[in-house]
CSV table of C-alpha atoms and ligand atoms in Angstrom, one decimal:
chain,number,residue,atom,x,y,z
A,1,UNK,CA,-49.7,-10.6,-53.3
A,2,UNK,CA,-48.6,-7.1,-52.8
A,3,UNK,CA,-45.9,-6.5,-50.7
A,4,UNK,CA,-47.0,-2.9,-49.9
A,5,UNK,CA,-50.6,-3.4,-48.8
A,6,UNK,CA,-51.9,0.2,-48.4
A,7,UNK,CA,-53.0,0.6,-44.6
A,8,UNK,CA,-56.5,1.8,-43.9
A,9,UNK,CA,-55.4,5.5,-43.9
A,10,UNK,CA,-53.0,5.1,-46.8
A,11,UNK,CA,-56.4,3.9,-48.9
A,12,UNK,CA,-58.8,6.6,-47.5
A,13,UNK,CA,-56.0,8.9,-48.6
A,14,UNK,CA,-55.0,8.1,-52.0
A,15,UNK,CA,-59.2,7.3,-52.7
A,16,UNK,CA,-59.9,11.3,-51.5
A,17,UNK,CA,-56.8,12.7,-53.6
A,18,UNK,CA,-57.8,10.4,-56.6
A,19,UNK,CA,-61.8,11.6,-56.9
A,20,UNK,CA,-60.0,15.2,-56.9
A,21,UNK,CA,-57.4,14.4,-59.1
A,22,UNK,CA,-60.2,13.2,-61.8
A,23,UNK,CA,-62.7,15.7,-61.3
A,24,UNK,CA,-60.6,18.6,-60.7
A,25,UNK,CA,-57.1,18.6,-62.9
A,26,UNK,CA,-57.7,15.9,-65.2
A,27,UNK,CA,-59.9,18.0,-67.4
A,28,UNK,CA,-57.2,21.4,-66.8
A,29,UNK,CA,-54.3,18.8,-68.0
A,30,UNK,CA,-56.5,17.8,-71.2
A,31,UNK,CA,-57.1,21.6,-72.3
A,32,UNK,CA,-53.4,21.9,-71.8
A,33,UNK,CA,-52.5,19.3,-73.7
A,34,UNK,CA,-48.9,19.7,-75.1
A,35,UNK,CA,-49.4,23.6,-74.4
A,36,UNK,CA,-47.3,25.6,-71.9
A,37,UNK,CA,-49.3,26.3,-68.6
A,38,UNK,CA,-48.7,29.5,-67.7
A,39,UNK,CA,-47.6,30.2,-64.3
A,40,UNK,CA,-50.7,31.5,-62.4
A,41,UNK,CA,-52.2,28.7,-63.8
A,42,UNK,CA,-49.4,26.2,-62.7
A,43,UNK,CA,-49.8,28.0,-59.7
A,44,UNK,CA,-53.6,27.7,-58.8
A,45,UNK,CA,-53.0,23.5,-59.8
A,46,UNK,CA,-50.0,23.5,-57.3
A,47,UNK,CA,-52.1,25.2,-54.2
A,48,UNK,CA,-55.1,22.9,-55.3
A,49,UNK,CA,-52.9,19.8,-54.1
A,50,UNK,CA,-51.2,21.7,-51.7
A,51,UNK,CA,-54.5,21.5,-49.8
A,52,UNK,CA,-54.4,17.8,-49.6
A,53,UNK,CA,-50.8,18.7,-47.8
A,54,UNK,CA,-48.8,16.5,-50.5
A,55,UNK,CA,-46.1,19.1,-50.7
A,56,UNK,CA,-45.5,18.1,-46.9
A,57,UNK,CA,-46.3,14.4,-47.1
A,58,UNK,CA,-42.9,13.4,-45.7
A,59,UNK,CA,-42.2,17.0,-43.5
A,60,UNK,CA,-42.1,17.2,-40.2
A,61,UNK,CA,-45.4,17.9,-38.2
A,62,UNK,CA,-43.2,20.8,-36.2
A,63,UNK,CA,-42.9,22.2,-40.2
A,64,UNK,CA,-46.1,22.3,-40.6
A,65,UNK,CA,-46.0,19.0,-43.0
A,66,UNK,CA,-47.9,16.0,-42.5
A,67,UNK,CA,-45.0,13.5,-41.0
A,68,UNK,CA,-45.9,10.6,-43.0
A,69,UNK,CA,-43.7,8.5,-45.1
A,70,UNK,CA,-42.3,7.9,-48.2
A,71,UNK,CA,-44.2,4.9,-49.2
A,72,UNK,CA,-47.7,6.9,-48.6
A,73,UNK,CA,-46.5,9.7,-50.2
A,74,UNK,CA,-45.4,7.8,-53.3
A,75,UNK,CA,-48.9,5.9,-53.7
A,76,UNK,CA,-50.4,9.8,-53.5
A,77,UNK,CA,-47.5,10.7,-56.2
A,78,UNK,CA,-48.8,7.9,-58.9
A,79,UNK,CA,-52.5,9.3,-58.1
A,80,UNK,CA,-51.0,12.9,-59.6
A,81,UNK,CA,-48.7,11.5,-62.2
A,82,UNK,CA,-51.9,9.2,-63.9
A,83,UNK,CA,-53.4,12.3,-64.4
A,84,UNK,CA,-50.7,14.0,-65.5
A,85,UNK,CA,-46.9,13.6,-66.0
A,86,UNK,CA,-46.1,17.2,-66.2
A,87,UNK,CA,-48.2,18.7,-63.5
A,88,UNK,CA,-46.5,15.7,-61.6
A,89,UNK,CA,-42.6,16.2,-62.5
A,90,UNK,CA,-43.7,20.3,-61.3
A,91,UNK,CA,-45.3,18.7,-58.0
A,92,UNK,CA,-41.9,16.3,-57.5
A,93,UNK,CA,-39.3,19.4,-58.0
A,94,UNK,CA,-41.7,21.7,-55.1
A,95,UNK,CA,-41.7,18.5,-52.8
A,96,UNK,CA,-38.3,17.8,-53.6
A,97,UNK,CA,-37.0,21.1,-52.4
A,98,UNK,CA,-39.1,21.1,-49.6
A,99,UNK,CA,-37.8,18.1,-48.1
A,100,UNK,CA,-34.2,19.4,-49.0
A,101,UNK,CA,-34.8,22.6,-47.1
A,102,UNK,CA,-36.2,20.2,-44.1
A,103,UNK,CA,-32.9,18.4,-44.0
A,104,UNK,CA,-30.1,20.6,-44.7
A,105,UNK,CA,-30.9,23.9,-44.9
A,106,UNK,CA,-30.2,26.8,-42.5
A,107,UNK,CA,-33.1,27.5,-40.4
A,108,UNK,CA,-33.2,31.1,-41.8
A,109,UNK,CA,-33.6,29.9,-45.4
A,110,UNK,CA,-36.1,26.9,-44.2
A,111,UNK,CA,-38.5,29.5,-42.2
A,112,UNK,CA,-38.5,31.9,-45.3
A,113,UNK,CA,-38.6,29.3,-48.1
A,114,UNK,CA,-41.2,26.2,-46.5
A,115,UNK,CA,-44.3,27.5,-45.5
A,116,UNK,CA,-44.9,28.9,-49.3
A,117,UNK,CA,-43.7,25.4,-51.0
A,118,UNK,CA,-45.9,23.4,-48.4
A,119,UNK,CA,-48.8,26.2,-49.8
A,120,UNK,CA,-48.1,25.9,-53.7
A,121,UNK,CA,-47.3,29.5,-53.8
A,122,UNK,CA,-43.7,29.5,-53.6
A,123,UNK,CA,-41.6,27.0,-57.0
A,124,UNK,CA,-38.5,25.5,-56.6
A,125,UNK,CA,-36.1,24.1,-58.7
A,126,UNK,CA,-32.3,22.3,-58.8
A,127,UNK,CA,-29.6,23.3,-61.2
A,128,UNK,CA,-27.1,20.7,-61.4
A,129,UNK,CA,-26.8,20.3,-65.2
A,130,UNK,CA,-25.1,22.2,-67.6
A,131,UNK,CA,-24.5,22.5,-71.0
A,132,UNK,CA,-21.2,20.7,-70.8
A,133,UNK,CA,-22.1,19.2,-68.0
A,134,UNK,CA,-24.8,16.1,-68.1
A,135,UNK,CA,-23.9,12.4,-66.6
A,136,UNK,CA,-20.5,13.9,-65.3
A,137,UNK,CA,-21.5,15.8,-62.0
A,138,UNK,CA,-18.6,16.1,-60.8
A,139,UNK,CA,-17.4,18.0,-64.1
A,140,UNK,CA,-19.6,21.0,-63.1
A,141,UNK,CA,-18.6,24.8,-63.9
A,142,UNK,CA,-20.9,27.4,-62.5
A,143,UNK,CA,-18.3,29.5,-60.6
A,144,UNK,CA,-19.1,30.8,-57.3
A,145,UNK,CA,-15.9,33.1,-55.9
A,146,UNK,CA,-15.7,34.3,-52.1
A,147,UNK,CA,-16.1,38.5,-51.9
A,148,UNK,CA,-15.9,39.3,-48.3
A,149,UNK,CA,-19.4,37.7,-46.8
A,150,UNK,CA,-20.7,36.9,-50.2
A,151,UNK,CA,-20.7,34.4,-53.5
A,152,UNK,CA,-20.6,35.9,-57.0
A,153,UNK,CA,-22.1,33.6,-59.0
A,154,UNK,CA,-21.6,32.7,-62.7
A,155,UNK,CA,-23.5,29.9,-65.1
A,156,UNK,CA,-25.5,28.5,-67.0
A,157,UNK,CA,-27.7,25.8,-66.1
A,158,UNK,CA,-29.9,23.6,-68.6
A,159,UNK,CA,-32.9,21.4,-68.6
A,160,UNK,CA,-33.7,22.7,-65.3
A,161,UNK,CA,-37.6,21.7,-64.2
A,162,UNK,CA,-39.6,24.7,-62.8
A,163,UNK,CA,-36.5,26.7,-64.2
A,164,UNK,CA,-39.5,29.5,-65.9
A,165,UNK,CA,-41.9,29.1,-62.7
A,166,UNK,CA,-39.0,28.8,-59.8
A,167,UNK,CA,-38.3,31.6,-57.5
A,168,UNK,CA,-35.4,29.9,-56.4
A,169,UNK,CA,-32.9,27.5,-57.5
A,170,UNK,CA,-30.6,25.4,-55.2
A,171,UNK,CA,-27.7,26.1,-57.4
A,172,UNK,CA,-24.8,23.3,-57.6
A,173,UNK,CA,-21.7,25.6,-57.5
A,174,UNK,CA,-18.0,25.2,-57.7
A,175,UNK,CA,-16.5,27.2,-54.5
A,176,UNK,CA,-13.3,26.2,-54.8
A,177,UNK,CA,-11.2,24.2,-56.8
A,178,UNK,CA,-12.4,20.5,-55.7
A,179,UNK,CA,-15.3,21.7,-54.1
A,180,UNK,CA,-19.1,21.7,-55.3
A,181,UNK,CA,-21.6,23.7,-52.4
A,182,UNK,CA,-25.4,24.1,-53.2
A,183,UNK,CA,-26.3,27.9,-52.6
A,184,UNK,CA,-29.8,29.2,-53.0
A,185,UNK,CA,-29.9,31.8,-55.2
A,186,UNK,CA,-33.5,33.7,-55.0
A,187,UNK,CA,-34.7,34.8,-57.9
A,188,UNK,CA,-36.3,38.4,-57.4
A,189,UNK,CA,-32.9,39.6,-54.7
A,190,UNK,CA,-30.0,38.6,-56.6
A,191,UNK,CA,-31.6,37.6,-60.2
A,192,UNK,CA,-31.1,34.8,-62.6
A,193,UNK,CA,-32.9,34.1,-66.2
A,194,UNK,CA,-35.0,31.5,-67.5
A,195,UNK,CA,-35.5,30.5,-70.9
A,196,UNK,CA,-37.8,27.3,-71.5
A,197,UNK,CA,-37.2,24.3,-73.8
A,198,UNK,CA,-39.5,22.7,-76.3
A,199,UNK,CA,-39.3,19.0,-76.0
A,200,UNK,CA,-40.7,15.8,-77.9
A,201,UNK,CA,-42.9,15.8,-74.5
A,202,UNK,CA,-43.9,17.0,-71.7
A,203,UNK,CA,-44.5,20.5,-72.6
A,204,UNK,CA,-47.1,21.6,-70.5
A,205,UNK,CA,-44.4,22.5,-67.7
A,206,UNK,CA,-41.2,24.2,-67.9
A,207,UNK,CA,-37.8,22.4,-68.7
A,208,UNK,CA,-35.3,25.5,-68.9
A,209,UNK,CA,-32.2,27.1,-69.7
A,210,UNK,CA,-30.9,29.3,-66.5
A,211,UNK,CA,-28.4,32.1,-66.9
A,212,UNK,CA,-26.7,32.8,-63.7
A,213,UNK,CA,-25.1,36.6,-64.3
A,214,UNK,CA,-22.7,38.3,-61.5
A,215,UNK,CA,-25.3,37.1,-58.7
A,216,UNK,CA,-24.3,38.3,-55.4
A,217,UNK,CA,-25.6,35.9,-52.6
A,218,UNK,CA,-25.0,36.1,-49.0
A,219,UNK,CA,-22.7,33.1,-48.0
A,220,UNK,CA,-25.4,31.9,-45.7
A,221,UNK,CA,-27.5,30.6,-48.8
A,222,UNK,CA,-25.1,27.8,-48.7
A,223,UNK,CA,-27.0,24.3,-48.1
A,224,UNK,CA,-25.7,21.4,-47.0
A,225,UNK,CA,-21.9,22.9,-45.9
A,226,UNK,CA,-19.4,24.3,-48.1
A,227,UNK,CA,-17.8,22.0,-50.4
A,228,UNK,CA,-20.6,19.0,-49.3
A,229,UNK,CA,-22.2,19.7,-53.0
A,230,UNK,CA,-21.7,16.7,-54.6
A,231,UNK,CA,-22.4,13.8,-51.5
A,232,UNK,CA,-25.5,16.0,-51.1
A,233,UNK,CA,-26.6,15.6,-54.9
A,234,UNK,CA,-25.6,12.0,-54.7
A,235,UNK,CA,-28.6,12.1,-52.1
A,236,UNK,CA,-30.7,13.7,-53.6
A,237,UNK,CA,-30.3,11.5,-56.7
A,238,UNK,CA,-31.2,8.5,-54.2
A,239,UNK,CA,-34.8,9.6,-53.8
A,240,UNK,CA,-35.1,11.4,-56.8
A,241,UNK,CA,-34.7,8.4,-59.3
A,242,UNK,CA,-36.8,6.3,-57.1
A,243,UNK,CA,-39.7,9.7,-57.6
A,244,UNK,CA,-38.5,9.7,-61.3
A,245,UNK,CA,-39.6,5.6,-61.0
A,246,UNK,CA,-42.8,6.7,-60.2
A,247,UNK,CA,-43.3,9.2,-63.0
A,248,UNK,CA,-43.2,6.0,-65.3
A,249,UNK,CA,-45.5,3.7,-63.0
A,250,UNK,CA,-48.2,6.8,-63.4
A,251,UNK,CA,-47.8,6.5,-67.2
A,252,UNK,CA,-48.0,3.1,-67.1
A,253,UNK,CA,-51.2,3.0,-65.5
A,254,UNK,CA,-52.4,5.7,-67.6
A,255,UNK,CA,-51.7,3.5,-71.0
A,256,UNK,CA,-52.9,0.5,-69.7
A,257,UNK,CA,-56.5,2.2,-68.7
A,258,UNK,CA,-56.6,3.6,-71.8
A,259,UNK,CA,-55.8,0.3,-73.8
A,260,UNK,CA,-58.3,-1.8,-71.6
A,261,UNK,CA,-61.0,0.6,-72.4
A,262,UNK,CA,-60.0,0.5,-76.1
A,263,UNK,CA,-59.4,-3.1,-76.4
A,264,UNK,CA,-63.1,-4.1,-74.8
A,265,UNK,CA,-64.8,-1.8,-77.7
A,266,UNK,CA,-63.1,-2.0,-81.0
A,267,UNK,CA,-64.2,-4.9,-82.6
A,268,UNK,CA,-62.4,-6.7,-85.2
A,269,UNK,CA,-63.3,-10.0,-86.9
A,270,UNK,CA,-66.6,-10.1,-85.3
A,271,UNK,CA,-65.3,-9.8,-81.8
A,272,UNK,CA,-63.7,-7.4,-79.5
A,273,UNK,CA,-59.7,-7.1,-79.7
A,274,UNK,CA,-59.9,-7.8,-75.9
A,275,UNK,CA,-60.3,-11.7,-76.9
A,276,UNK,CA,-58.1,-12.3,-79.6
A,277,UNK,CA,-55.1,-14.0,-78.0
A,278,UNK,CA,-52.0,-11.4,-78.9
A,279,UNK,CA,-53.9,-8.1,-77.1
A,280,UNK,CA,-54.6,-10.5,-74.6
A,281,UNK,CA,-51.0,-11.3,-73.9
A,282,UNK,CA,-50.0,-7.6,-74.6
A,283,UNK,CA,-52.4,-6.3,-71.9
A,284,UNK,CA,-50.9,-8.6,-69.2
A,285,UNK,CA,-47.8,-7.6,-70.1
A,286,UNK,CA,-48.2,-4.3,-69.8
A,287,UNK,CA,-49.8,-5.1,-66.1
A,288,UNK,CA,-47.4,-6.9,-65.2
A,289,UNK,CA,-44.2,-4.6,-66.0
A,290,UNK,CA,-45.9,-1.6,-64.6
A,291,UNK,CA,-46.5,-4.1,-61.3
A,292,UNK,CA,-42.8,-4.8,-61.3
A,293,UNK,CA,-41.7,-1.2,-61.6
A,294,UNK,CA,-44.3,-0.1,-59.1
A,295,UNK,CA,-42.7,-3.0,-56.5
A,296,UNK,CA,-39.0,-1.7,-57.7
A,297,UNK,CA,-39.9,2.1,-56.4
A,298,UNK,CA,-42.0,1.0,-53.1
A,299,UNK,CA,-39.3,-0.8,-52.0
A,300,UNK,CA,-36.7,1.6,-52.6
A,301,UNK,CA,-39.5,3.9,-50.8
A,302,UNK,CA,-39.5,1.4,-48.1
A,303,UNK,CA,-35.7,1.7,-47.9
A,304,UNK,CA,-35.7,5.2,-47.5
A,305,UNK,CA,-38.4,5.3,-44.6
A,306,UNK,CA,-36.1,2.7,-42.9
A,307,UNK,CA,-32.9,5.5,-43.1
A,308,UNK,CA,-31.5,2.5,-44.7
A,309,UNK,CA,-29.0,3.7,-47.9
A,310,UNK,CA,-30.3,2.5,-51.3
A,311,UNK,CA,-28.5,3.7,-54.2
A,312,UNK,CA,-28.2,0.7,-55.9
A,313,UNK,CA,-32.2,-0.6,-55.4
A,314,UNK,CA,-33.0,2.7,-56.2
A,315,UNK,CA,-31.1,2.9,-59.6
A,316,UNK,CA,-32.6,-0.2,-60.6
A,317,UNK,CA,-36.3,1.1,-60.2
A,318,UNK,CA,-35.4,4.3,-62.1
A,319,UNK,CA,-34.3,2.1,-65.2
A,320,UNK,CA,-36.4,-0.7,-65.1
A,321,UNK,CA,-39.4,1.4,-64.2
A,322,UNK,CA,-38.4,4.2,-67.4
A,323,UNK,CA,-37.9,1.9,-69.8
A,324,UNK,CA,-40.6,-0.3,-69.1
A,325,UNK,CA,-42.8,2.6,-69.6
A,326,UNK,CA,-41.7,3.4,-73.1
A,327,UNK,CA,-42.3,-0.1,-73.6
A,328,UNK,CA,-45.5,0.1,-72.3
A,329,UNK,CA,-46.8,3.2,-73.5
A,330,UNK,CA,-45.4,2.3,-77.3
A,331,UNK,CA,-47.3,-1.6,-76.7
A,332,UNK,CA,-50.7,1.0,-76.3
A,333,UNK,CA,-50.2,2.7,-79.5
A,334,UNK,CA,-50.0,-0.5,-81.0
A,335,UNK,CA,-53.0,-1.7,-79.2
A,336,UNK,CA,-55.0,0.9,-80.5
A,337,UNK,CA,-53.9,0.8,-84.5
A,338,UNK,CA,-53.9,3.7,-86.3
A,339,UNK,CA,-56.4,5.8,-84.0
A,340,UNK,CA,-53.4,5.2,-81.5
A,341,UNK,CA,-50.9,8.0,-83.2
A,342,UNK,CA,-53.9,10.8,-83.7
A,343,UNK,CA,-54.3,13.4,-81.1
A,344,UNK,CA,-57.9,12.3,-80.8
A,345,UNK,CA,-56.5,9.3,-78.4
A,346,UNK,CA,-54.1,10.0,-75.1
A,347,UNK,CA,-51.6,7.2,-76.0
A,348,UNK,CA,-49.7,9.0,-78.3
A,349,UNK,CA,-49.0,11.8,-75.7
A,350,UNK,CA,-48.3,9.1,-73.0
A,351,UNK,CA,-45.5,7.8,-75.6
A,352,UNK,CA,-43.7,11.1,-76.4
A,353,UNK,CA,-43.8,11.4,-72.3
A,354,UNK,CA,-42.1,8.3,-71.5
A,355,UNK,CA,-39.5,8.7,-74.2
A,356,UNK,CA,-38.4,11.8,-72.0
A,357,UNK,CA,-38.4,9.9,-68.8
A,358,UNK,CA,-35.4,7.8,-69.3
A,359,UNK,CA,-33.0,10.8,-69.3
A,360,UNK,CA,-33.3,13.4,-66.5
A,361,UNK,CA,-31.9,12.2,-63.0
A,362,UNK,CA,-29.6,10.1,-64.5
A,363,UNK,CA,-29.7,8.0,-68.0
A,364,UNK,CA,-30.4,4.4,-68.1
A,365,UNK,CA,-26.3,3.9,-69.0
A,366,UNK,CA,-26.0,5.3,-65.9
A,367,UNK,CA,-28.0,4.1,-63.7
A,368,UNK,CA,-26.4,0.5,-65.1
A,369,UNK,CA,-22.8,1.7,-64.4
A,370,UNK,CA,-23.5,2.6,-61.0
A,371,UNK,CA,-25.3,-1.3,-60.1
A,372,UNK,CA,-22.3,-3.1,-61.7
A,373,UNK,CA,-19.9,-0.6,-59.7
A,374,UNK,CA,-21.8,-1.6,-56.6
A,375,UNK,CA,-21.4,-5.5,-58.2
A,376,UNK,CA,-18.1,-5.5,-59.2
A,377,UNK,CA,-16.1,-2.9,-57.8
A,378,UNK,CA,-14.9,-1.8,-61.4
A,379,UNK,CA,-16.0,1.2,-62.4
A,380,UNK,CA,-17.1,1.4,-66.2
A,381,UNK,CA,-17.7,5.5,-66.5
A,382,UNK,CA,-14.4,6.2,-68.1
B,401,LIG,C1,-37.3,16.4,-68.7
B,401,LIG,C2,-36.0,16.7,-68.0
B,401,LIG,C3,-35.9,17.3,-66.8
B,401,LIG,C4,-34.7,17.5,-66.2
B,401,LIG,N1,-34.6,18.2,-65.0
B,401,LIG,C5,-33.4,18.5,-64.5
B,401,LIG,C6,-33.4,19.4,-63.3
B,401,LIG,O1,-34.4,19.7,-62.7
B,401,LIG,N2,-32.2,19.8,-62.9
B,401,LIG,C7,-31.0,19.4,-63.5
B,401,LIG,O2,-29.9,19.8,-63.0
B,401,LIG,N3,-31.0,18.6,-64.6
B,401,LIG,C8,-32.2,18.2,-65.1
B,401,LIG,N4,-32.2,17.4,-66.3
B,401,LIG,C9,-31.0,17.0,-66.9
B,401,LIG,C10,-30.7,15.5,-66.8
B,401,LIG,O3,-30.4,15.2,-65.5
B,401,LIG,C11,-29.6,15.2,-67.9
B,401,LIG,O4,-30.1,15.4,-69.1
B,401,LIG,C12,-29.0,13.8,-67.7
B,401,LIG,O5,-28.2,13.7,-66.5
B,401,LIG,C13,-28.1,13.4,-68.9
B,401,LIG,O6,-27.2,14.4,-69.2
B,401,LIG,P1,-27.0,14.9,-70.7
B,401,LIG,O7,-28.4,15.2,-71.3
B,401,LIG,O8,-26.1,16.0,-70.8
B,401,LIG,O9,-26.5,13.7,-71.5
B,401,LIG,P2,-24.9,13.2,-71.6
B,401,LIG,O10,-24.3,13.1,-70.3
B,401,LIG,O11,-24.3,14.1,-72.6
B,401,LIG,O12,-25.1,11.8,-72.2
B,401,LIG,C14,-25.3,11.5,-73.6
B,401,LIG,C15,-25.4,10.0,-73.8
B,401,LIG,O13,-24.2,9.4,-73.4
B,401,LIG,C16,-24.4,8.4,-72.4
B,401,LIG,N5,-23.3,8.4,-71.5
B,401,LIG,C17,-22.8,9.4,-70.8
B,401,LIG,N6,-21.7,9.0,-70.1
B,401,LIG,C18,-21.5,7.7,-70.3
B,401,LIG,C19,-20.6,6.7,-69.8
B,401,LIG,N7,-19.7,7.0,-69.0
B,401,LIG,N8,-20.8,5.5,-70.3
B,401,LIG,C20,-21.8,5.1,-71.2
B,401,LIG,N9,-22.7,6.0,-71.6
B,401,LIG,C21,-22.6,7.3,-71.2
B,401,LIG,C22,-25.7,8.8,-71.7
B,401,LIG,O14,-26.4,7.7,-71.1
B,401,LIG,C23,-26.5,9.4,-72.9
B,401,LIG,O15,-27.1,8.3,-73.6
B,401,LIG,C24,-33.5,17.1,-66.9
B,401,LIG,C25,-33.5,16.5,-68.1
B,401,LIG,C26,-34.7,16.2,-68.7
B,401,LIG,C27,-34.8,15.6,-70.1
């Protein structure tokens, strides 16, 4: 039984955005195939599914989004990610940041900012981590200091998605001794750099270095309230890891497609792998994992569309979900022999992408320390 049954609308929705999806970015993402797509392109794919509103899935009908929830806007999310992780981790950062503006940003910065991420025109990103800086938030050193109405701004920020494409970033920025504030720093009025960085995976959209030099930004940038940096990133992190959840389901369903196909026509003693009795009971394992973590992330979706806190439900579906997918994904190399590690087959590239998965918004160690916190009441980070 699933305990999310799509509604009418839901179905209609994700069916429309799925027949695109296939016909219209699948074959872009298979020319870029572990090659870097350049901006214009990135850009021309981001107003594509802006069209279908998904940047605004969750955004207020007065801000020009569609109003709808979480849980429809995740079932949309999977159809982008099976198609592609990378354009989908790029699609997650722009609707990420649009839904921050939406909720704590100054209305001059919303107004300016929204309309172009709702459009695909305008990237976003979110520097948080650091070179010395990783699981330890709270540790962060990007400087901003007070001159008169201004911040000047010094940093450097690392493995920051959209960090090449972003016109902005919603810096995380120490303003005073115990204080972290998110300020938007814009990238064309008071400058920043971006340098991207080749991974095992996922390379077809930018994970970058950002150096932050002497940027002079109007203390109204500030989102969220002075000094509210780090409660804010904690929320952020809520819906992000249950997004980051999803990532994996997508792959998931991408390596279990592909093994399915491959498993019904490769024949070995005189029959097809599909009925000899191990693939058999890989195949339903694989279904059944990505079902779990799929469950994991709706409900932590559910959660959320309730305004009901979820730290800990999330957390689990970011783990389970991310390593469950390298499971997954490495179970349809296997499936496939030694055609699966050749570039001629997509399982290969579905591995090297879920390997990356486990580590951004939070590692699994993490994500385990906070649960038995929340368990407990001992804290196992130091
Ligand atoms: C593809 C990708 C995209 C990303 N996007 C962004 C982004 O958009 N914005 C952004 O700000 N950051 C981003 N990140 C950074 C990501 O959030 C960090 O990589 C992550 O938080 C881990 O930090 P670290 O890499 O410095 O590892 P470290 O914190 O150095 O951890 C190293 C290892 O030690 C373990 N560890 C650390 N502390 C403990 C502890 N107390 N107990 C037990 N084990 C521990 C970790 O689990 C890990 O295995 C991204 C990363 C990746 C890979």
């Amino acid at each position: 039984m699933n305990l999310f049954p799509p509604t009418e609308e839901q179905r209609a929705a994700v069916d429309s955005f799925r027949k695109f999806l296939q016909a219209e970015i699948k074959p872009i993402a298979r020319e870029y195939r572990d090659r870097f797509l350049p901006k214009e392109k990135m850009t021309e794919i981001q107003q594509m599914i802006a069209e279908f509103g998904f940047f605004g899935t969750t955004v207020p009908t007065q801000y020009g989004g569609l109003g709808l929830s979480f849980l429809t806007k995740a079932m949309l999310f999977e159809e982008i990610v099976a198609v592609s992780c990378d354009i989908g981790l790029c699609a997650m950062i722009n609707a990420g940041t649009a839904e921050f503006m939406v909720t704590n940003a100054p209305a001059h910065l919303r107004d300016r900012y929204l309309p172009g991420l709702l459009a695909g025109t305008v990237f976003g990103c979110f520097g948080i981590s650091e070179p010395d800086v990783g699981s330890n938030v709270a540790d962060i050193k990007t400087r901003g200091v007070r001159d008169g109405d201004h911040f000047v701004i010094n940093g450097e920020k690392t493995w920051i998605t959209n960090g090449v494409y972003s016109d902005f970033i919603i810096c995380t920025t120490r303003t005073s001794d115990k204080g972290l504030s998110h300020i938007l720093i814009d990238r064309r009025e008071h400058g920043y750099e971006a340098r991207n960085i080749e991974k095992i995976g996922m390379n077809s959209q930018s994970t970058a270095q950002v150096f932050i030099t002497d940027a002079r930004v109007p203390a109204t940038n500030v989102i969220g309230g002075e000094g509210e940096g780090l409660r804010n990133t904690m929320k952020v992190f809520e819906k992000a890891r249950a997004h980051v959840g999803m990532l994996s389901v997508g792959l998931m369903r991408a390596s279990l497609e592909e093994s399915i196909a491959y498993a019904k026509e490769r024949k070995q003693f005189g029959k097809v792998i599909a009925s000899h009795q191990l693939i058999a009971e890989k195949l339903a394992e694989m279904a059944t994992l990505a079902d779990a973590s799929r469950l994991m992330c709706l409900r932590a979706f559910a959660l959320i569309d309730a305004g009901i806190r979820c730290e800990v439900e999330s957390s689990m579906a970011k783990w389970f979900a991310t390593e469950s997918a390298v499971k997954v994904c490495r179970d349809a190399v296997q499936l496939h022999g030694g055609n699966g590690l050749t570039k001629e087959f997509q399982v290969e590239r579905l591995l090297r992408e879920a390997i990356v998965i486990p580590i951004p918004d939070g590692t699994t160690e993490i994500q385990k320390l906070l649960i038995s916190r929340q368990l407990t009441g001992f804290s196992s980070f130091v």
